Coordinates of C-alpha atoms in Angstrom, one line a residue:
Chain A
M252 CA -10.4 -60.9 26.2
E253 CA -13.7 -59.3 27.1
P254 CA -15.0 -57.2 24.0
A255 CA -16.4 -54.4 26.2
P256 CA -13.3 -52.0 26.1
F257 CA -13.4 -52.2 22.3
F258 CA -17.1 -51.0 22.1
I259 CA -16.6 -48.4 24.8
T260 CA -13.6 -47.0 23.0
L261 CA -15.4 -46.9 19.7
K262 CA -18.6 -45.3 21.1
T263 CA -16.6 -42.7 23.1
A264 CA -14.4 -41.8 20.1
A265 CA -17.4 -41.6 17.7
V266 CA -19.5 -39.4 20.0
S267 CA -16.6 -37.2 21.1
T268 CA -15.5 -36.7 17.5
A269 CA -18.9 -35.7 16.4
L270 CA -18.9 -33.0 19.1
T271 CA -15.3 -32.0 18.4
F272 CA -16.1 -31.6 14.7
F273 CA -18.8 -28.9 15.2
L274 CA -17.1 -27.3 18.2
G275 CA -13.7 -27.1 16.5
I276 CA -15.0 -25.7 13.2
G277 CA -17.2 -23.2 15.1
L278 CA -14.3 -22.1 17.3
A279 CA -11.9 -21.8 14.4
F280 CA -14.4 -19.6 12.5
F281 CA -15.2 -17.5 15.6
V282 CA -11.6 -17.0 16.7
L283 CA -10.5 -16.0 13.1
R284 CA -13.1 -13.2 13.1
M285 CA -12.2 -12.0 16.6
K286 CA -10.8 -8.5 16.6
R287 CA -9.3 -8.6 20.1
G288 CA -8.0 -11.3 22.3
K289 CA -7.4 -13.6 19.4
G290 CA -4.0 -14.8 20.7
L291 CA -5.4 -15.5 24.2
A292 CA -8.4 -17.4 22.9
D293 CA -6.2 -19.4 20.6
A294 CA -3.8 -20.3 23.5
I295 CA -6.6 -21.4 25.8
I296 CA -8.2 -23.7 23.1
T297 CA -4.7 -25.1 22.2
L298 CA -3.6 -25.6 25.9
P299 CA -4.9 -29.2 26.3
L300 CA -2.6 -30.2 23.4
V301 CA 0.5 -29.3 25.4
L302 CA -0.7 -30.0 28.9
P303 CA -0.2 -33.5 30.3
P304 CA -3.5 -35.2 29.9
T305 CA -3.5 -36.0 33.7
V306 CA -3.6 -32.3 34.4
V307 CA -6.5 -31.8 32.0
G308 CA -8.3 -34.7 33.8
F309 CA -7.5 -33.2 37.1
F310 CA -9.1 -29.9 36.1
L311 CA -12.1 -31.6 34.7
L312 CA -12.5 -33.4 38.1
L313 CA -12.3 -30.1 39.9
T314 CA -14.8 -28.4 37.5
F315 CA -17.4 -31.2 37.5
G316 CA -16.7 -32.8 40.9
K317 CA -19.1 -32.8 43.8
K318 CA -17.3 -29.9 45.5
S319 CA -17.6 -27.5 42.6
A320 CA -20.6 -25.2 42.1
L321 CA -21.2 -26.6 38.6
G322 CA -20.8 -30.2 39.8
S323 CA -23.2 -29.8 42.7
F324 CA -25.7 -28.0 40.5
L325 CA -25.6 -30.8 38.0
L326 CA -26.0 -33.4 40.8
E327 CA -29.1 -31.6 42.0
Q328 CA -30.5 -31.9 38.4
G329 CA -29.8 -35.6 38.7
I330 CA -26.8 -35.5 36.4
A331 CA -23.7 -37.3 37.6
L332 CA -20.7 -37.1 35.4
V333 CA -17.6 -38.2 37.2
F334 CA -16.6 -41.8 36.6
T335 CA -19.4 -42.2 34.0
W336 CA -19.2 -42.9 30.2
K337 CA -20.2 -39.2 29.6
A338 CA -17.0 -38.2 31.5
A339 CA -14.9 -40.2 29.0
V340 CA -16.6 -38.4 26.2
I341 CA -16.0 -35.0 27.7
A342 CA -12.3 -35.9 28.4
A343 CA -11.9 -37.0 24.8
V344 CA -13.5 -33.8 23.4
I345 CA -11.2 -31.6 25.4
V346 CA -8.0 -33.3 24.4
S347 CA -8.9 -33.7 20.7
L348 CA -10.5 -30.3 20.2
P349 CA -7.1 -28.5 19.7
L350 CA -6.4 -30.8 16.7
M351 CA -9.7 -30.1 15.0
Y352 CA -9.6 -26.4 15.8
R353 CA -6.0 -25.9 14.6
T354 CA -6.4 -27.8 11.3
A355 CA -9.7 -26.2 10.5
R356 CA -8.3 -22.7 11.3
G357 CA -5.3 -23.4 9.1
A358 CA -7.6 -24.5 6.3
F359 CA -9.7 -21.4 6.7
E360 CA -6.7 -19.1 6.7
Q361 CA -5.5 -20.6 3.3
M362 CA -8.7 -19.4 1.6
D363 CA -8.1 -16.5 -0.9
E364 CA -9.6 -13.5 0.9
N365 CA -10.5 -12.0 -2.5
I366 CA -12.9 -14.9 -3.2
L367 CA -14.8 -14.2 0.0
A368 CA -14.8 -10.5 -0.7
A369 CA -16.1 -11.1 -4.2
A370 CA -19.0 -13.2 -2.8
R371 CA -19.8 -10.4 -0.4
T372 CA -19.9 -7.7 -3.1
L373 CA -22.1 -10.0 -5.2
G374 CA -24.6 -10.0 -2.4
V375 CA -24.1 -13.5 -1.1
S376 CA -25.0 -13.8 2.6
E377 CA -22.3 -14.7 5.2
W378 CA -24.2 -17.9 6.0
R379 CA -24.1 -19.1 2.3
I380 CA -20.4 -18.0 2.1
F381 CA -19.6 -20.2 5.1
W382 CA -21.5 -23.3 3.9
H383 CA -20.8 -23.0 0.1
L384 CA -17.4 -21.4 -0.1
L385 CA -15.5 -21.6 3.1
L386 CA -16.3 -25.2 4.2
P387 CA -15.9 -26.9 0.8
N388 CA -12.7 -25.0 0.3
A389 CA -11.4 -26.2 3.6
R390 CA -12.5 -29.8 3.2
H391 CA -9.0 -31.3 3.1
G392 CA -8.0 -29.6 6.4
I393 CA -11.3 -30.4 8.0
L394 CA -11.1 -34.0 7.0
A395 CA -7.6 -34.3 8.3
G396 CA -8.7 -32.7 11.6
L397 CA -11.6 -35.1 11.8
V398 CA -9.3 -38.2 11.5
L399 CA -6.7 -36.7 13.8
S400 CA -9.3 -36.0 16.4
F401 CA -10.8 -39.4 16.1
T402 CA -7.5 -41.3 16.4
R403 CA -6.6 -39.0 19.3
A404 CA -9.8 -39.9 21.0
L405 CA -9.2 -43.6 20.4
G406 CA -5.9 -43.4 22.2
E407 CA -6.9 -41.0 25.0
F408 CA -5.7 -42.2 28.3
G409 CA -4.6 -39.7 31.0
A410 CA -7.6 -37.4 31.2
T411 CA -10.0 -40.3 30.9
I412 CA -8.5 -42.3 33.7
M413 CA -8.5 -39.2 36.0
F414 CA -12.0 -38.1 35.1
A415 CA -13.9 -41.2 34.0
G416 CA -11.9 -43.8 35.9
N417 CA -11.2 -47.3 34.7
I418 CA -14.4 -49.2 35.5
P419 CA -14.6 -52.5 33.5
G420 CA -17.7 -52.5 31.3
V421 CA -18.5 -48.9 32.0
T422 CA -15.5 -46.6 31.4
Q423 CA -12.7 -49.0 30.7
T424 CA -11.4 -48.2 27.2
M425 CA -8.8 -50.1 25.2
S426 CA -6.0 -47.8 26.4
T427 CA -7.0 -48.0 30.0
A428 CA -7.4 -51.8 29.6
V429 CA -3.8 -52.0 28.6
Y430 CA -2.8 -50.2 31.8
A431 CA -5.1 -52.4 33.9
A432 CA -3.7 -55.5 32.4
I433 CA -0.1 -54.4 33.1
Q434 CA -1.1 -53.6 36.7
A435 CA -2.6 -57.2 37.0
N436 CA 0.7 -58.5 35.4
D437 CA -1.3 -60.0 32.5
Y438 CA 1.2 -59.1 29.7
D439 CA -0.7 -61.3 27.1
L440 CA -3.9 -59.3 27.5
A441 CA -2.0 -56.0 27.5
F442 CA -0.3 -57.1 24.3
Q443 CA -3.6 -58.0 22.6
W444 CA -5.2 -54.6 23.4
A445 CA -2.1 -52.8 22.3
I446 CA -2.1 -54.6 19.0
A447 CA -5.8 -53.9 18.6
L448 CA -5.2 -50.2 19.1
V449 CA -2.3 -50.1 16.7
V450 CA -4.3 -51.9 14.0
F451 CA -7.4 -49.7 14.6
S452 CA -5.5 -46.4 14.5
L453 CA -3.5 -47.4 11.5
F454 CA -6.6 -48.3 9.7
F455 CA -8.1 -44.8 10.2
V456 CA -4.9 -42.9 9.2
V457 CA -4.6 -45.0 6.0
L458 CA -8.3 -44.4 5.3
M459 CA -7.7 -40.7 5.6
N460 CA -4.7 -40.8 3.2
V461 CA -6.7 -42.7 0.6
W462 CA -9.6 -40.4 0.9
M463 CA -7.5 -37.2 0.7
G464 CA -5.7 -38.6 -2.4
H465 CA -9.1 -39.3 -3.9
L466 CA -10.3 -35.7 -3.1
S467 CA -7.3 -34.0 -4.7
R468 CA -7.5 -36.2 -7.8
N469 CA -11.1 -35.0 -8.3
Q470 CA -10.1 -31.3 -8.3
Chain B
M1345 CA -22.9 9.3 -9.9
L1346 CA -20.5 8.4 -7.1
E1347 CA -19.5 10.8 -4.4
V1348 CA -16.5 9.8 -2.2
T1349 CA -15.0 11.6 0.7
L1350 CA -13.0 9.4 3.1
K1351 CA -10.1 9.2 5.4
K1352 CA -8.4 6.1 6.7
K1353 CA -5.2 5.7 8.6
L1354 CA -3.0 3.1 7.1
R1355 CA 0.4 1.8 8.3
D1356 CA 2.6 4.2 6.4
F1357 CA 0.3 7.1 5.6
T1358 CA -3.2 8.3 5.8
L1359 CA -5.6 7.7 2.9
S1360 CA -7.4 10.9 2.2
V1361 CA -9.6 10.8 -0.9
D1362 CA -12.2 13.2 -2.2
F1363 CA -13.8 13.0 -5.6
V1364 CA -17.0 12.8 -7.6
A1365 CA -17.4 10.5 -10.6
E1366 CA -20.2 11.1 -13.0
D1367 CA -21.6 8.2 -15.0
E1368 CA -18.3 7.7 -16.8
V1369 CA -15.0 5.8 -16.5
F1370 CA -12.9 7.5 -13.8
A1371 CA -9.3 6.4 -13.4
L1372 CA -7.2 6.4 -10.3
L1373 CA -3.6 6.5 -11.5
G1374 CA -0.8 5.8 -9.1
A1375 CA 2.2 3.7 -8.2
S1376 CA 1.6 0.4 -6.4
G1377 CA 1.0 0.8 -2.7
C1378 CA -0.3 4.3 -3.0
G1379 CA -3.8 3.4 -1.7
K1380 CA -5.7 2.9 -4.9
S1381 CA -7.0 -0.5 -4.1
M1382 CA -7.7 0.4 -0.5
T1383 CA -9.9 3.2 -1.9
L1384 CA -11.9 0.7 -4.0
R1385 CA -12.2 -1.7 -1.0
C1386 CA -13.7 1.2 1.1
I1387 CA -16.2 2.0 -1.6
A1388 CA -17.2 -1.7 -1.9
G1389 CA -17.6 -1.9 1.9
L1390 CA -14.8 -4.4 2.3
E1391 CA -12.8 -2.0 4.5
R1392 CA -14.2 0.6 6.8
P1393 CA -12.9 4.2 6.5
D1394 CA -12.2 6.1 9.7
S1395 CA -14.4 8.9 8.6
G1396 CA -16.2 10.2 5.5
R1397 CA -19.2 9.7 3.3
I1398 CA -19.8 7.6 0.2
A1399 CA -22.9 7.9 -1.9
L1400 CA -23.9 6.1 -5.1
N1401 CA -26.7 7.6 -7.2
G1402 CA -27.9 9.5 -4.1
R1403 CA -28.0 6.4 -2.0
V1404 CA -25.8 6.7 1.1
L1405 CA -23.5 3.7 1.4
F1406 CA -21.3 5.0 4.2
D1407 CA -21.6 8.1 6.4
S1408 CA -19.5 8.2 9.6
S1409 CA -21.4 11.2 11.0
R1410 CA -24.7 9.4 10.7
G1411 CA -23.4 6.0 11.6
I1412 CA -24.4 4.5 8.3
D1413 CA -22.2 1.6 7.0
L1414 CA -24.0 -0.7 4.6
P1415 CA -22.5 -4.2 4.4
P1416 CA -21.0 -5.1 1.0
Q1417 CA -23.9 -7.3 0.3
R1418 CA -26.3 -4.3 0.2
R1419 CA -24.2 -1.8 -1.7
Q1420 CA -24.7 -3.2 -5.2
V1421 CA -21.1 -2.4 -6.1
G1422 CA -19.4 -4.8 -8.5
Y1423 CA -15.7 -5.4 -7.8
L1424 CA -13.5 -6.9 -10.5
F1425 CA -10.5 -8.3 -8.6
Q1426 CA -7.0 -8.4 -10.1
N1427 CA -7.1 -12.2 -10.0
Y1428 CA -10.8 -12.3 -10.9
A1429 CA -11.6 -14.3 -7.7
L1430 CA -13.8 -16.9 -9.3
F1431 CA -15.2 -19.6 -7.0
P1432 CA -12.8 -22.5 -7.7
D1433 CA -15.1 -25.4 -6.8
M1434 CA -17.9 -24.2 -9.0
T1435 CA -18.4 -24.3 -12.8
V1436 CA -18.9 -21.1 -14.8
R1437 CA -22.6 -21.6 -14.6
E1438 CA -22.6 -22.2 -10.9
N1439 CA -20.3 -19.2 -10.4
I1440 CA -22.9 -16.9 -12.0
L1441 CA -25.9 -18.6 -10.4
F1442 CA -24.4 -18.3 -6.9
A1443 CA -24.7 -14.5 -7.2
L1444 CA -28.3 -14.6 -8.1
R1445 CA -31.5 -14.5 -6.0
G1446 CA -35.1 -14.8 -6.9
T1447 CA -37.3 -17.5 -8.5
R1448 CA -35.8 -20.3 -10.5
T1449 CA -37.1 -19.1 -13.8
E1450 CA -35.9 -15.5 -13.1
K1451 CA -32.4 -16.8 -12.2
E1452 CA -32.3 -18.9 -15.3
R1453 CA -33.2 -15.9 -17.5
I1454 CA -30.5 -13.7 -16.0
L1455 CA -28.0 -16.5 -16.3
E1456 CA -28.7 -17.1 -20.0
E1457 CA -28.7 -13.4 -20.7
N1458 CA -25.2 -12.9 -19.3
I1459 CA -23.8 -16.2 -20.8
A1460 CA -24.9 -14.8 -24.2
R1461 CA -23.6 -11.3 -23.5
F1462 CA -20.1 -12.6 -22.7
H1463 CA -20.1 -15.5 -25.2
L1464 CA -19.7 -18.1 -22.5
E1465 CA -21.9 -20.8 -24.1
E1466 CA -19.1 -23.2 -24.7
L1467 CA -17.7 -22.8 -21.2
T1468 CA -20.7 -23.2 -18.9
E1469 CA -19.6 -26.5 -17.4
A1470 CA -15.9 -25.6 -17.2
Y1471 CA -14.1 -25.0 -13.8
P1472 CA -12.2 -21.7 -13.4
A1473 CA -8.8 -23.5 -13.3
A1474 CA -9.4 -24.7 -16.9
L1475 CA -10.0 -21.1 -18.2
S1476 CA -7.6 -18.7 -19.7
G1477 CA -7.1 -15.3 -18.1
G1478 CA -9.3 -13.6 -20.6
Q1479 CA -12.1 -16.1 -20.1
Q1480 CA -11.9 -15.8 -16.4
Q1481 CA -12.3 -12.0 -16.7
R1482 CA -15.4 -12.5 -18.8
V1483 CA -16.9 -14.9 -16.3
A1484 CA -16.1 -12.4 -13.4
L1485 CA -17.8 -9.6 -15.3
A1486 CA -20.8 -11.8 -16.2
R1487 CA -21.1 -12.6 -12.5
I1488 CA -21.0 -9.0 -11.5
L1489 CA -23.5 -7.8 -14.0
A1490 CA -25.8 -10.7 -13.2
A1491 CA -25.8 -9.6 -9.6
G1492 CA -27.1 -6.2 -10.7
S1493 CA -24.3 -3.8 -9.8
E1494 CA -24.8 -0.1 -10.1
L1495 CA -21.1 0.7 -10.1
L1496 CA -18.1 -1.2 -11.4
L1497 CA -14.8 -1.1 -9.6
L1498 CA -11.9 -2.4 -11.8
D1499 CA -8.8 -3.2 -9.9
E1500 CA -5.9 -3.4 -12.4
P1501 CA -8.1 -5.4 -14.7
F1502 CA -5.3 -6.4 -17.1
S1503 CA -2.4 -7.1 -14.8
A1504 CA -3.0 -10.8 -14.8
L1505 CA -3.0 -11.2 -18.5
D1506 CA -0.3 -11.8 -21.2
S1507 CA 0.4 -8.6 -23.1
H1508 CA -0.9 -9.9 -26.4
L1509 CA -4.3 -10.5 -24.8
K1510 CA -4.5 -7.2 -23.0
W1511 CA -5.3 -5.3 -26.1
Q1512 CA -8.2 -7.4 -27.2
L1513 CA -9.7 -7.4 -23.6
E1514 CA -9.2 -3.7 -23.2
L1515 CA -11.3 -3.1 -26.4
E1516 CA -14.0 -5.5 -25.1
L1517 CA -14.1 -3.9 -21.7
T1518 CA -14.1 -0.4 -23.1
E1519 CA -17.1 -1.3 -25.3
L1520 CA -18.9 -3.0 -22.4
L1521 CA -18.4 0.1 -20.1
G1522 CA -19.7 2.3 -22.9
S1523 CA -22.8 0.2 -23.3
L1524 CA -23.5 0.0 -19.6
G1525 CA -23.4 3.8 -19.2
G1526 CA -23.0 3.9 -15.4
A1527 CA -20.0 4.9 -13.3
A1528 CA -16.9 2.8 -13.2
I1529 CA -13.7 3.3 -11.3
L1530 CA -10.5 2.1 -13.0
V1531 CA -7.5 1.6 -10.8
S1532 CA -4.3 1.4 -12.8
H1533 CA -0.6 2.2 -12.7
S1534 CA -0.4 2.5 -16.5
R1535 CA -0.8 5.9 -17.9
N1536 CA -1.6 4.6 -21.4
E1537 CA -4.4 2.4 -20.1
A1538 CA -5.9 5.1 -18.0
Y1539 CA -5.7 7.6 -20.9
R1540 CA -7.4 5.2 -23.3
M1541 CA -10.2 4.1 -21.1
A1542 CA -11.0 7.0 -18.8
R1543 CA -12.5 10.5 -19.3
H1544 CA -11.2 11.8 -16.0
I1545 CA -8.0 10.9 -14.3
A1546 CA -7.0 11.4 -10.7
V1547 CA -3.4 11.0 -9.8
M1548 CA -2.7 9.4 -6.4
E1549 CA 0.4 9.5 -4.3
R1550 CA 0.8 8.1 -0.7
G1551 CA -2.9 8.0 -0.1
E1552 CA -3.6 11.5 -1.4
L1553 CA -5.4 12.6 -4.6
M1554 CA -3.0 15.1 -6.2
T1555 CA -5.1 16.2 -9.2
V1556 CA -8.4 15.3 -10.6
S1557 CA -8.9 16.5 -14.1
D1558 CA -9.7 15.9 -17.7
R1559 CA -7.4 13.3 -19.2
E1560 CA -5.9 15.8 -21.7
E1561 CA -5.4 18.2 -18.9
V1562 CA -3.5 15.7 -16.7
F1563 CA -1.1 15.1 -19.5
R1564 CA -0.7 18.7 -20.6
H1565 CA -0.5 20.2 -17.2
P1566 CA 0.4 17.6 -14.6
A1567 CA 0.9 20.3 -11.9
T1568 CA 2.8 18.0 -9.5
L1569 CA 6.0 16.0 -9.7
S1570 CA 4.3 12.7 -9.2
A1571 CA 1.7 13.4 -11.8
A1572 CA 4.4 14.4 -14.3
R1573 CA 6.3 11.2 -13.6
L1574 CA 3.1 9.0 -13.8
T1575 CA 2.1 10.6 -17.1
G1576 CA 5.5 9.6 -18.5
C1577 CA 7.6 12.8 -18.2
K1578 CA 11.2 11.5 -18.2
N1579 CA 13.0 14.9 -17.7
V1580 CA 12.5 16.7 -14.4
S1581 CA 14.7 19.1 -12.7
K1582 CA 14.5 21.1 -9.5
A1583 CA 13.9 24.7 -10.4
S1584 CA 13.7 28.2 -8.9
Y1585 CA 12.8 31.6 -10.4
E1586 CA 15.3 34.4 -10.2
E1587 CA 15.4 37.7 -12.1
G1588 CA 13.4 36.7 -15.1
K1589 CA 15.0 33.4 -15.5
L1590 CA 14.0 29.9 -14.3
L1591 CA 17.0 28.1 -13.1
A1592 CA 16.8 24.3 -13.8
R1593 CA 19.4 23.4 -11.3
D1594 CA 19.7 19.6 -12.0
W1595 CA 20.4 20.4 -15.7
G1596 CA 22.5 23.5 -15.1
L1597 CA 20.3 25.5 -17.5
S1598 CA 18.7 28.9 -17.1
L1599 CA 15.5 29.2 -19.1
R1600 CA 14.0 32.4 -20.2
L1601 CA 10.3 32.5 -19.5
P1602 CA 7.7 35.3 -19.3
E1603 CA 6.9 36.1 -15.7
S1604 CA 3.8 34.7 -14.3
E1605 CA 2.5 33.3 -11.0
E1606 CA 2.9 29.8 -12.3
V1607 CA 6.5 30.3 -13.2
A1608 CA 7.3 32.0 -9.9
S1609 CA 5.8 29.2 -7.8
A1610 CA 7.4 26.4 -9.8
R1611 CA 9.6 24.1 -7.7
Y1612 CA 10.3 21.7 -10.5
V1613 CA 10.4 22.0 -14.3
G1614 CA 9.9 19.1 -16.6
I1615 CA 9.9 18.4 -20.4
R1616 CA 8.8 15.3 -22.2
A1617 CA 11.5 13.4 -24.1
H1618 CA 9.8 13.9 -27.5
H1619 CA 9.3 17.7 -26.9
L1620 CA 13.0 18.5 -27.2
E1621 CA 13.7 20.1 -30.6
R1622 CA 16.8 20.2 -32.7
V1623 CA 17.4 23.6 -34.4
E1624 CA 20.0 25.0 -36.8
A1625 CA 20.8 28.3 -35.1
M1626 CA 21.3 29.6 -31.5
G1627 CA 18.5 31.6 -30.0
E1628 CA 16.4 31.9 -26.8
N1629 CA 16.2 28.7 -24.8
V1630 CA 18.5 26.9 -27.3
F1631 CA 21.5 25.2 -25.7
P1632 CA 24.4 23.3 -27.3
M1633 CA 24.5 19.8 -26.0
E1634 CA 26.7 16.8 -26.4
V1635 CA 25.6 13.2 -26.7
V1636 CA 26.2 11.0 -23.6
R1637 CA 24.6 7.8 -24.8
V1638 CA 22.5 6.5 -27.7
I1639 CA 19.9 3.8 -27.0
E1640 CA 18.1 2.3 -30.0
D1641 CA 14.5 1.4 -29.3
V1642 CA 12.1 -0.5 -31.6
F1643 CA 10.8 2.5 -33.5
S1644 CA 12.8 5.4 -32.2
F1645 CA 16.2 6.4 -30.7
R1646 CA 16.6 7.6 -27.2
I1647 CA 19.5 10.0 -26.8
L1648 CA 21.0 11.1 -23.5
L1649 CA 22.2 14.7 -23.8
R1650 CA 24.2 16.9 -21.5
P1651 CA 24.4 20.7 -22.0
V1652 CA 28.0 21.6 -23.0
G1653 CA 30.0 22.9 -20.1
T1654 CA 27.8 21.5 -17.3
A1655 CA 28.0 18.5 -15.2
G1656 CA 24.3 18.2 -14.5
E1657 CA 21.8 15.5 -15.0
P1658 CA 21.5 14.4 -18.7
L1659 CA 18.3 15.0 -20.5
L1660 CA 16.5 12.3 -22.5
W1661 CA 15.5 13.0 -26.0
E1662 CA 13.4 10.7 -28.0
L1663 CA 13.1 11.0 -31.8
A1664 CA 12.2 9.0 -34.9
K1665 CA 14.9 6.8 -36.4
E1666 CA 15.2 8.8 -39.6
A1667 CA 15.5 12.1 -37.7
W1668 CA 18.4 10.7 -35.8
Q1669 CA 20.2 9.5 -39.0
E1670 CA 20.2 13.2 -40.0
A1671 CA 21.3 14.6 -36.6
Q1672 CA 23.9 12.2 -35.5
S1673 CA 26.8 13.7 -37.5
V1674 CA 26.3 17.2 -35.9
S1675 CA 28.2 18.2 -32.8
P1676 CA 27.4 19.9 -30.6
L1677 CA 23.7 19.6 -31.2
L1678 CA 21.6 22.7 -30.7
I1679 CA 18.6 21.8 -28.7
H1680 CA 15.6 24.0 -28.1
L1681 CA 13.4 23.7 -25.0
P1682 CA 10.1 25.4 -26.2
P1683 CA 8.6 27.3 -23.3
E1684 CA 5.1 26.2 -24.1
R1685 CA 6.3 22.6 -23.7
L1686 CA 7.8 23.1 -20.2
L1687 CA 5.8 21.5 -17.4
L1688 CA 5.8 23.8 -14.3
L1689 CA 5.3 21.8 -11.2
R1690 CA 4.3 23.2 -7.9
R1691 CA 5.5 20.3 -5.8

């Protein structure tokens, strides 16, 4: 068992979760304050959650591929994305974003509007309200979203294999390694990666539960 | 001084408010959902009126014709919310500090000043969840005054409190408002609270200000049906004026009143339950009445009376316990409706 898929998975999930974290919170905050087109914006961000990941990957291929305007522009700048490690990160961000976005939005919505209104009438700037009231108050939801996004990124398969491929040592993650092992009829190897994924994901979900329990006890 | 003129379309009705409050306590009295809180939210800048003008001490906060709409942060309007809206993750001290700007020493000075003013010394490190309703209200007020508000908006300030606490807090708040001396708007559905705390009272119904007047005036001459009801008038009847007599149709009584424009334009007539009088002999505006029901209250009796020979709405008569002991054996009772006590209501 080569260790590379393990490290590639970890790296991809960590980087994509960091991006998803800020992007998801930012979008949740932005969409909540939208006056028009809220429903549509919400639907578009949530779409990757319900679409088959292969379809997401296919659209990513179309968007960033050589034939698209964006893809050829990026290539001219010397940036190749398709079948690289960066593509795996982008795929993971797109599929895990809805989880972060929705949990953060739900947490923001639970905030007592009067508390924000009180801060405004007391002269507290919107920036300080966001950082000192809204975020701390939504920390449970945001933490849950963080762990959900991370574990989703760990297990990401469909969009990754379409957009980043399954190149050993480059873009082969644990989940694509399971698939490759089955294709090669190596059930022992598939089993080992599968168990590794189960243990790994379980570890993070349990960690989240312990952490959340700790947070609510401190309140 | 606060000048408010605003219109805002709401789901069920249009809010249309126009009043001036001098540096005094001004009460908006109305049933829940009549637009009282929305008016406060517009003044504070939390909601945007469709049109109008709001000015505080000559400073324009909102003017639709000139495109002025200051954000709540720049209005210096303190808003005391019904649930006090303290920041749950901050201690009392942090709650107050969060509203302050300036240098560290300046902030500390204002903090200490308001902690002392509201007797919060023992509570500075407590979180809001650990405080009683009264303590929360004091912290909320300390926070507002520390932030330097020029106007206080009080949204049903006692509705979240147990009744035995209300009295104490009402005294404290009245004292505070007196010492501050600026304008304050009190929103309430309690006529007693409004009467005790405010100099001027405006009655509000479905988004409209019905009457703005002196508090005594509101109670003596409510002028409208909703004002009469809100000020606690229990007996109201539809009325019309014909040939020197005011016909109170719901009661089946015809009242003799001197002719005047007020009488002629009255569409309802009302009388407070404690203004009915028992007399010994028949006379003008005296009617024999029979007892429909007797309800014993803590310090008084409430008697439902119906004029003999009519099938109309009964009238409610409230009288002291001893007075009822005397009257209960008499039948029928002779009841006088004194003309000077009748409330003539235009709408």
